[in-house]
Amino acid sequence: MALDIFQQVQTGLEEKHRNVTEFLETASDAAKGICLCNDAQCVQEHLHVLETSLQKIEDNTLGLCEVCHGYVDASHLEMDYTASICLDHYSPDEMRRLEAELELSQIVQRALLPQRIPNIAGVELAAFSRPSEIVGGDYFDFFQFRDGAHGLVIADVSGHGVAAGMLMSSLQTALRTIAPEADSPAEILERINRFYIHNIHFSTFVTIFLVRFDPSSRTLTYVNAGHNPPALHRKGSAEMVWLMPTAPAIGLAEIFNPRTESLVLSSGDSLLLYTDGVTEVLNDSMEQFGQSRLAQILLQNADLSASGTLQTVLQQASAFGDNKMLADDVTMISLKVLE
Ligand SMILES: [Zn+2]
């Protein structure tokens, strides 16, 4: 097999390993709790697979077929660095699944599609996104599931700049490729995690909150993969409900078992999805804007429309940070059930 494939795999694996260990060493306990869904062990298996694969490169055994002891096809290894069986030995079912993954990896590099805010009956939606650099690592999108139910997603790629922006655009393409054939948020995220975790082109991780909303029953079904908990306000309530993580961030856990949560919205309820660029705004004393200030603002302005809520949160977060340029990408989606 061409030597440059192994060099490419090695570079990708080393970068992944560096990113994960740096996260474990530098992230705050609170950030780790959210990102790993309070399961500190989930990342260990992934590190183990990375280290084993790097060792195999050194031993010249990476990509060695378990059946015929030849090397697997280079393009197969490029797509999945853990590949250890030649395509010839696959069953028709396994082959079909692999072809779908191959197709996905080819589609993933295509250009961005334009974004628009959909009309959803009985609901007002608003969205805001501003990258801190020309290319940002935040992502939000709207799409439809196989049965026509609405999909909402907000995501934050670790890191900034061009690399994060490229991962963001590939995420959008992957999601738009998978979603029209999917029935649930868990199904989409399981497939995206499987694809991202073994593909050497994606060396970092992504937090994602993915929602399925059925307007006829107002049922909201979601998986929170290591993302900042969205804020749900029930009309008339004096407290916020935080939709806590139900899975680790995409690209961190080898074994990904997302838990799906479901709730029914009522008239006047509102939901705010946001990235950490909102809650991590710093003031002059280096205090964070934080979740409790966000909750306070949302409770005080519970009567505002979806777009009014976005504007108010943005104004107050900027004022808290003394109107300096926000250091991180800032993205929010606001949803309000009409009365
Ligand atoms: Zn073989």
PDB file of N, CA, C and O in Angstrom, residues 128-140 154-166 168 227-228 273-281 314 317 325-332:
ATOM      1  N   PHE A 128     -30.077  33.286  14.923  1.00  0.00           N
ATOM      2  CA  PHE A 128     -29.017  34.277  14.807  1.00  0.00           C
ATOM      3  C   PHE A 128     -27.679  33.546  14.844  1.00  0.00           C
ATOM      4  O   PHE A 128     -27.500  32.623  15.629  1.00  0.00           O
ATOM      5  N   SER A 129     -26.745  33.940  13.993  1.00  0.00           N
ATOM      6  CA  SER A 129     -25.419  33.338  14.050  1.00  0.00           C
ATOM      7  C   SER A 129     -24.378  34.352  13.622  1.00  0.00           C
ATOM      8  O   SER A 129     -24.531  35.017  12.600  1.00  0.00           O
ATOM      9  N   ARG A 130     -23.336  34.490  14.425  1.00  0.00           N
ATOM     10  CA  ARG A 130     -22.246  35.393  14.060  1.00  0.00           C
ATOM     11  C   ARG A 130     -20.908  34.740  14.403  1.00  0.00           C
ATOM     12  O   ARG A 130     -20.630  34.468  15.569  1.00  0.00           O
ATOM     13  N   PRO A 131     -20.098  34.485  13.381  1.00  0.00           N
ATOM     14  CA  PRO A 131     -18.787  33.892  13.670  1.00  0.00           C
ATOM     15  C   PRO A 131     -17.831  34.937  14.234  1.00  0.00           C
ATOM     16  O   PRO A 131     -17.897  36.112  13.875  1.00  0.00           O
ATOM     17  N   SER A 132     -16.931  34.519  15.141  1.00  0.00           N
ATOM     18  CA  SER A 132     -15.952  35.450  15.709  1.00  0.00           C
ATOM     19  C   SER A 132     -14.819  35.693  14.708  1.00  0.00           C
ATOM     20  O   SER A 132     -14.132  36.679  14.767  1.00  0.00           O
ATOM     21  N   GLU A 133     -14.613  34.743  13.795  1.00  0.00           N
ATOM     22  CA  GLU A 133     -13.647  34.936  12.713  1.00  0.00           C
ATOM     23  C   GLU A 133     -14.419  34.792  11.411  1.00  0.00           C
ATOM     24  O   GLU A 133     -15.610  34.520  11.428  1.00  0.00           O
ATOM     25  N   ILE A 134     -13.739  34.948  10.300  1.00  0.00           N
ATOM     26  CA  ILE A 134     -14.455  34.896   9.029  1.00  0.00           C
ATOM     27  C   ILE A 134     -15.150  33.551   8.854  1.00  0.00           C
ATOM     28  O   ILE A 134     -16.275  33.464   8.415  1.00  0.00           O
ATOM     29  N   VAL A 135     -14.450  32.487   9.246  1.00  0.00           N
ATOM     30  CA  VAL A 135     -15.058  31.162   9.207  1.00  0.00           C
ATOM     31  C   VAL A 135     -15.295  30.692  10.633  1.00  0.00           C
ATOM     32  O   VAL A 135     -14.376  30.665  11.436  1.00  0.00           O
ATOM     33  N   GLY A 136     -16.526  30.348  10.941  1.00  0.00           N
ATOM     34  CA  GLY A 136     -16.853  29.977  12.316  1.00  0.00           C
ATOM     35  C   GLY A 136     -16.989  28.484  12.507  1.00  0.00           C
ATOM     36  O   GLY A 136     -16.995  27.719  11.553  1.00  0.00           O
ATOM     37  N   GLY A 137     -17.070  28.076  13.773  1.00  0.00           N
ATOM     38  CA  GLY A 137     -17.241  26.664  14.096  1.00  0.00           C
ATOM     39  C   GLY A 137     -18.629  26.351  14.618  1.00  0.00           C
ATOM     40  O   GLY A 137     -18.893  25.245  15.054  1.00  0.00           O
ATOM     41  N   ASP A 138     -19.528  27.346  14.583  1.00  0.00           N
ATOM     42  CA  ASP A 138     -20.908  27.109  14.995  1.00  0.00           C
ATOM     43  C   ASP A 138     -21.723  26.707  13.781  1.00  0.00           C
ATOM     44  O   ASP A 138     -21.411  27.083  12.658  1.00  0.00           O
ATOM     45  N   TYR A 139     -22.795  25.987  14.050  1.00  0.00           N
ATOM     46  CA  TYR A 139     -23.648  25.549  12.959  1.00  0.00           C
ATOM     47  C   TYR A 139     -25.083  25.443  13.462  1.00  0.00           C
ATOM     48  O   TYR A 139     -25.316  24.964  14.573  1.00  0.00           O
ATOM     49  N   PHE A 140     -26.019  25.926  12.677  1.00  0.00           N
ATOM     50  CA  PHE A 140     -27.424  25.620  12.965  1.00  0.00           C
ATOM     51  C   PHE A 140     -28.098  25.318  11.643  1.00  0.00           C
ATOM     52  O   PHE A 140     -27.626  25.716  10.580  1.00  0.00           O
ATOM     53  N   ILE A 154     -28.488  22.560  16.399  1.00  0.00           N
ATOM     54  CA  ILE A 154     -27.468  23.558  16.697  1.00  0.00           C
ATOM     55  C   ILE A 154     -26.215  22.788  17.103  1.00  0.00           C
ATOM     56  O   ILE A 154     -26.315  21.754  17.767  1.00  0.00           O
ATOM     57  N   ALA A 155     -25.055  23.256  16.652  1.00  0.00           N
ATOM     58  CA  ALA A 155     -23.831  22.502  16.921  1.00  0.00           C
ATOM     59  C   ALA A 155     -22.661  23.448  17.098  1.00  0.00           C
ATOM     60  O   ALA A 155     -22.677  24.580  16.602  1.00  0.00           O
ATOM     61  N   ASP A 156     -21.665  22.970  17.824  1.00  0.00           N
ATOM     62  CA  ASP A 156     -20.473  23.766  18.086  1.00  0.00           C
ATOM     63  C   ASP A 156     -19.265  22.861  17.876  1.00  0.00           C
ATOM     64  O   ASP A 156     -19.091  21.872  18.578  1.00  0.00           O
ATOM     65  N   VAL A 157     -18.440  23.207  16.893  1.00  0.00           N
ATOM     66  CA  VAL A 157     -17.230  22.453  16.622  1.00  0.00           C
ATOM     67  C   VAL A 157     -16.138  22.997  17.520  1.00  0.00           C
ATOM     68  O   VAL A 157     -15.976  24.217  17.602  1.00  0.00           O
ATOM     69  N   SER A 158     -15.403  22.115  18.208  1.00  0.00           N
ATOM     70  CA  SER A 158     -14.322  22.619  19.064  1.00  0.00           C
ATOM     71  C   SER A 158     -13.265  23.270  18.178  1.00  0.00           C
ATOM     72  O   SER A 158     -12.949  22.775  17.100  1.00  0.00           O
ATOM     73  N   GLY A 159     -12.739  24.396  18.628  1.00  0.00           N
ATOM     74  CA  GLY A 159     -11.759  25.131  17.829  1.00  0.00           C
ATOM     75  C   GLY A 159     -12.421  26.177  16.953  1.00  0.00           C
ATOM     76  O   GLY A 159     -13.641  26.308  16.918  1.00  0.00           O
ATOM     77  N   HIS A 160     -11.582  26.945  16.256  1.00  0.00           N
ATOM     78  CA  HIS A 160     -12.071  28.052  15.438  1.00  0.00           C
ATOM     79  C   HIS A 160     -11.388  28.034  14.088  1.00  0.00           C
ATOM     80  O   HIS A 160     -10.507  27.227  13.832  1.00  0.00           O
ATOM     81  N   GLY A 161     -11.763  29.001  13.277  1.00  0.00           N
ATOM     82  CA  GLY A 161     -11.042  29.217  12.024  1.00  0.00           C
ATOM     83  C   GLY A 161     -11.402  28.213  10.943  1.00  0.00           C
ATOM     84  O   GLY A 161     -12.434  27.547  11.008  1.00  0.00           O
ATOM     85  N   VAL A 162     -10.511  28.109   9.974  1.00  0.00           N
ATOM     86  CA  VAL A 162     -10.818  27.359   8.754  1.00  0.00           C
ATOM     87  C   VAL A 162     -11.094  25.876   9.034  1.00  0.00           C
ATOM     88  O   VAL A 162     -12.037  25.302   8.504  1.00  0.00           O
ATOM     89  N   ALA A 163     -10.291  25.242   9.911  1.00  0.00           N
ATOM     90  CA  ALA A 163     -10.474  23.813  10.173  1.00  0.00           C
ATOM     91  C   ALA A 163     -11.849  23.551  10.771  1.00  0.00           C
ATOM     92  O   ALA A 163     -12.571  22.643  10.354  1.00  0.00           O
ATOM     93  N   ALA A 164     -12.235  24.389  11.755  1.00  0.00           N
ATOM     94  CA  ALA A 164     -13.547  24.224  12.380  1.00  0.00           C
ATOM     95  C   ALA A 164     -14.651  24.496  11.353  1.00  0.00           C
ATOM     96  O   ALA A 164     -15.666  23.797  11.316  1.00  0.00           O
ATOM     97  N   GLY A 165     -14.436  25.498  10.506  1.00  0.00           N
ATOM     98  CA  GLY A 165     -15.421  25.834   9.485  1.00  0.00           C
ATOM     99  C   GLY A 165     -15.607  24.710   8.474  1.00  0.00           C
ATOM    100  O   GLY A 165     -16.722  24.430   8.041  1.00  0.00           O
ATOM    101  N   MET A 166     -14.512  24.045   8.132  1.00  0.00           N
ATOM    102  CA  MET A 166     -14.607  22.918   7.197  1.00  0.00           C
ATOM    103  C   MET A 166     -15.368  21.761   7.812  1.00  0.00           C
ATOM    104  O   MET A 166     -16.191  21.126   7.165  1.00  0.00           O
ATOM    105  N   MET A 168     -17.566  22.045  10.119  1.00  0.00           N
ATOM    106  CA  MET A 168     -18.943  22.510  10.204  1.00  0.00           C
ATOM    107  C   MET A 168     -19.674  22.271   8.882  1.00  0.00           C
ATOM    108  O   MET A 168     -20.795  21.766   8.863  1.00  0.00           O
ATOM    109  N   HIS A 227     -23.958  19.084  24.290  1.00  0.00           N
ATOM    110  CA  HIS A 227     -24.121  20.513  23.992  1.00  0.00           C
ATOM    111  C   HIS A 227     -24.645  21.258  25.226  1.00  0.00           C
ATOM    112  O   HIS A 227     -25.309  20.682  26.077  1.00  0.00           O
ATOM    113  N   ASN A 228     -24.330  22.573  25.285  1.00  0.00           N
ATOM    114  CA  ASN A 228     -24.871  23.414  26.370  1.00  0.00           C
ATOM    115  C   ASN A 228     -26.379  23.205  26.456  1.00  0.00           C
ATOM    116  O   ASN A 228     -27.052  23.281  25.440  1.00  0.00           O
ATOM    117  N   LEU A 273     -32.122  27.577  22.044  1.00  0.00           N
ATOM    118  CA  LEU A 273     -30.904  26.800  21.818  1.00  0.00           C
ATOM    119  C   LEU A 273     -29.782  27.811  21.616  1.00  0.00           C
ATOM    120  O   LEU A 273     -29.974  28.823  20.952  1.00  0.00           O
ATOM    121  N   TYR A 274     -28.603  27.542  22.157  1.00  0.00           N
ATOM    122  CA  TYR A 274     -27.504  28.507  22.038  1.00  0.00           C
ATOM    123  C   TYR A 274     -26.174  27.780  22.080  1.00  0.00           C
ATOM    124  O   TYR A 274     -26.089  26.632  22.531  1.00  0.00           O
ATOM    125  N   THR A 275     -25.133  28.451  21.628  1.00  0.00           N
ATOM    126  CA  THR A 275     -23.780  27.893  21.751  1.00  0.00           C
ATOM    127  C   THR A 275     -23.065  28.599  22.912  1.00  0.00           C
ATOM    128  O   THR A 275     -23.557  29.613  23.424  1.00  0.00           O
ATOM    129  N   ASP A 276     -21.897  28.075  23.299  1.00  0.00           N
ATOM    130  CA  ASP A 276     -21.248  28.610  24.503  1.00  0.00           C
ATOM    131  C   ASP A 276     -20.718  30.031  24.312  1.00  0.00           C
ATOM    132  O   ASP A 276     -20.323  30.677  25.283  1.00  0.00           O
ATOM    133  N   GLY A 277     -20.716  30.521  23.075  1.00  0.00           N
ATOM    134  CA  GLY A 277     -20.342  31.919  22.833  1.00  0.00           C
ATOM    135  C   GLY A 277     -21.271  32.886  23.550  1.00  0.00           C
ATOM    136  O   GLY A 277     -20.894  34.031  23.822  1.00  0.00           O
ATOM    137  N   VAL A 278     -22.501  32.430  23.869  1.00  0.00           N
ATOM    138  CA  VAL A 278     -23.459  33.282  24.583  1.00  0.00           C
ATOM    139  C   VAL A 278     -23.146  33.277  26.079  1.00  0.00           C
ATOM    140  O   VAL A 278     -22.985  34.337  26.692  1.00  0.00           O
ATOM    141  N   THR A 279     -23.012  32.092  26.674  1.00  0.00           N
ATOM    142  CA  THR A 279     -22.860  32.002  28.132  1.00  0.00           C
ATOM    143  C   THR A 279     -21.423  32.286  28.585  1.00  0.00           C
ATOM    144  O   THR A 279     -21.187  32.553  29.744  1.00  0.00           O
ATOM    145  N   GLU A 280     -20.463  32.225  27.654  1.00  0.00           N
ATOM    146  CA  GLU A 280     -19.065  32.424  28.056  1.00  0.00           C
ATOM    147  C   GLU A 280     -18.540  33.837  27.783  1.00  0.00           C
ATOM    148  O   GLU A 280     -17.334  34.072  27.837  1.00  0.00           O
ATOM    149  N   VAL A 281     -19.433  34.777  27.505  1.00  0.00           N
ATOM    150  CA  VAL A 281     -19.014  36.182  27.383  1.00  0.00           C
ATOM    151  C   VAL A 281     -18.424  36.620  28.726  1.00  0.00           C
ATOM    152  O   VAL A 281     -18.990  36.328  29.776  1.00  0.00           O
ATOM    153  N   LEU A 314     -29.057  38.877  23.129  1.00  0.00           N
ATOM    154  CA  LEU A 314     -27.844  39.364  22.471  1.00  0.00           C
ATOM    155  C   LEU A 314     -27.406  40.712  23.036  1.00  0.00           C
ATOM    156  O   LEU A 314     -26.227  40.917  23.356  1.00  0.00           O
ATOM    157  N   ALA A 317     -26.141  40.215  26.713  1.00  0.00           N
ATOM    158  CA  ALA A 317     -24.844  39.519  26.774  1.00  0.00           C
ATOM    159  C   ALA A 317     -23.731  40.456  26.309  1.00  0.00           C
ATOM    160  O   ALA A 317     -22.656  40.499  26.906  1.00  0.00           O
ATOM    161  N   MET A 325     -16.232  43.152  21.116  1.00  0.00           N
ATOM    162  CA  MET A 325     -16.535  42.054  20.193  1.00  0.00           C
ATOM    163  C   MET A 325     -16.584  40.750  20.985  1.00  0.00           C
ATOM    164  O   MET A 325     -15.724  40.469  21.804  1.00  0.00           O
ATOM    165  N   LEU A 326     -17.590  39.964  20.751  1.00  0.00           N
ATOM    166  CA  LEU A 326     -17.656  38.678  21.422  1.00  0.00           C
ATOM    167  C   LEU A 326     -16.488  37.820  20.910  1.00  0.00           C
ATOM    168  O   LEU A 326     -16.203  37.784  19.727  1.00  0.00           O
ATOM    169  N   ALA A 327     -15.818  37.146  21.841  1.00  0.00           N
ATOM    170  CA  ALA A 327     -14.589  36.420  21.493  1.00  0.00           C
ATOM    171  C   ALA A 327     -14.880  35.110  20.763  1.00  0.00           C
ATOM    172  O   ALA A 327     -14.072  34.616  20.008  1.00  0.00           O
ATOM    173  N   ASP A 328     -16.056  34.544  21.023  1.00  0.00           N
ATOM    174  CA  ASP A 328     -16.391  33.237  20.451  1.00  0.00           C
ATOM    175  C   ASP A 328     -17.498  33.425  19.410  1.00  0.00           C
ATOM    176  O   ASP A 328     -18.121  34.481  19.341  1.00  0.00           O
ATOM    177  N   ASP A 329     -17.700  32.381  18.600  1.00  0.00           N
ATOM    178  CA  ASP A 329     -18.861  32.388  17.707  1.00  0.00           C
ATOM    179  C   ASP A 329     -20.119  32.417  18.572  1.00  0.00           C
ATOM    180  O   ASP A 329     -20.151  31.824  19.642  1.00  0.00           O
ATOM    181  N   VAL A 330     -21.128  33.107  18.098  1.00  0.00           N
ATOM    182  CA  VAL A 330     -22.393  33.184  18.836  1.00  0.00           C
ATOM    183  C   VAL A 330     -23.521  32.715  17.930  1.00  0.00           C
ATOM    184  O   VAL A 330     -23.683  33.240  16.828  1.00  0.00           O
ATOM    185  N   THR A 331     -24.273  31.716  18.379  1.00  0.00           N
ATOM    186  CA  THR A 331     -25.389  31.213  17.590  1.00  0.00           C
ATOM    187  C   THR A 331     -26.563  30.894  18.515  1.00  0.00           C
ATOM    188  O   THR A 331     -26.362  30.363  19.606  1.00  0.00           O
ATOM    189  N   MET A 332     -27.761  31.274  18.088  1.00  0.00           N
ATOM    190  CA  MET A 332     -28.957  30.973  18.881  1.00  0.00           C
ATOM    191  C   MET A 332     -30.130  30.635  17.956  1.00  0.00           C
ATOM    192  O   MET A 332     -30.251  31.192  16.871  1.00  0.00           O
TER     193      MET A 332
END
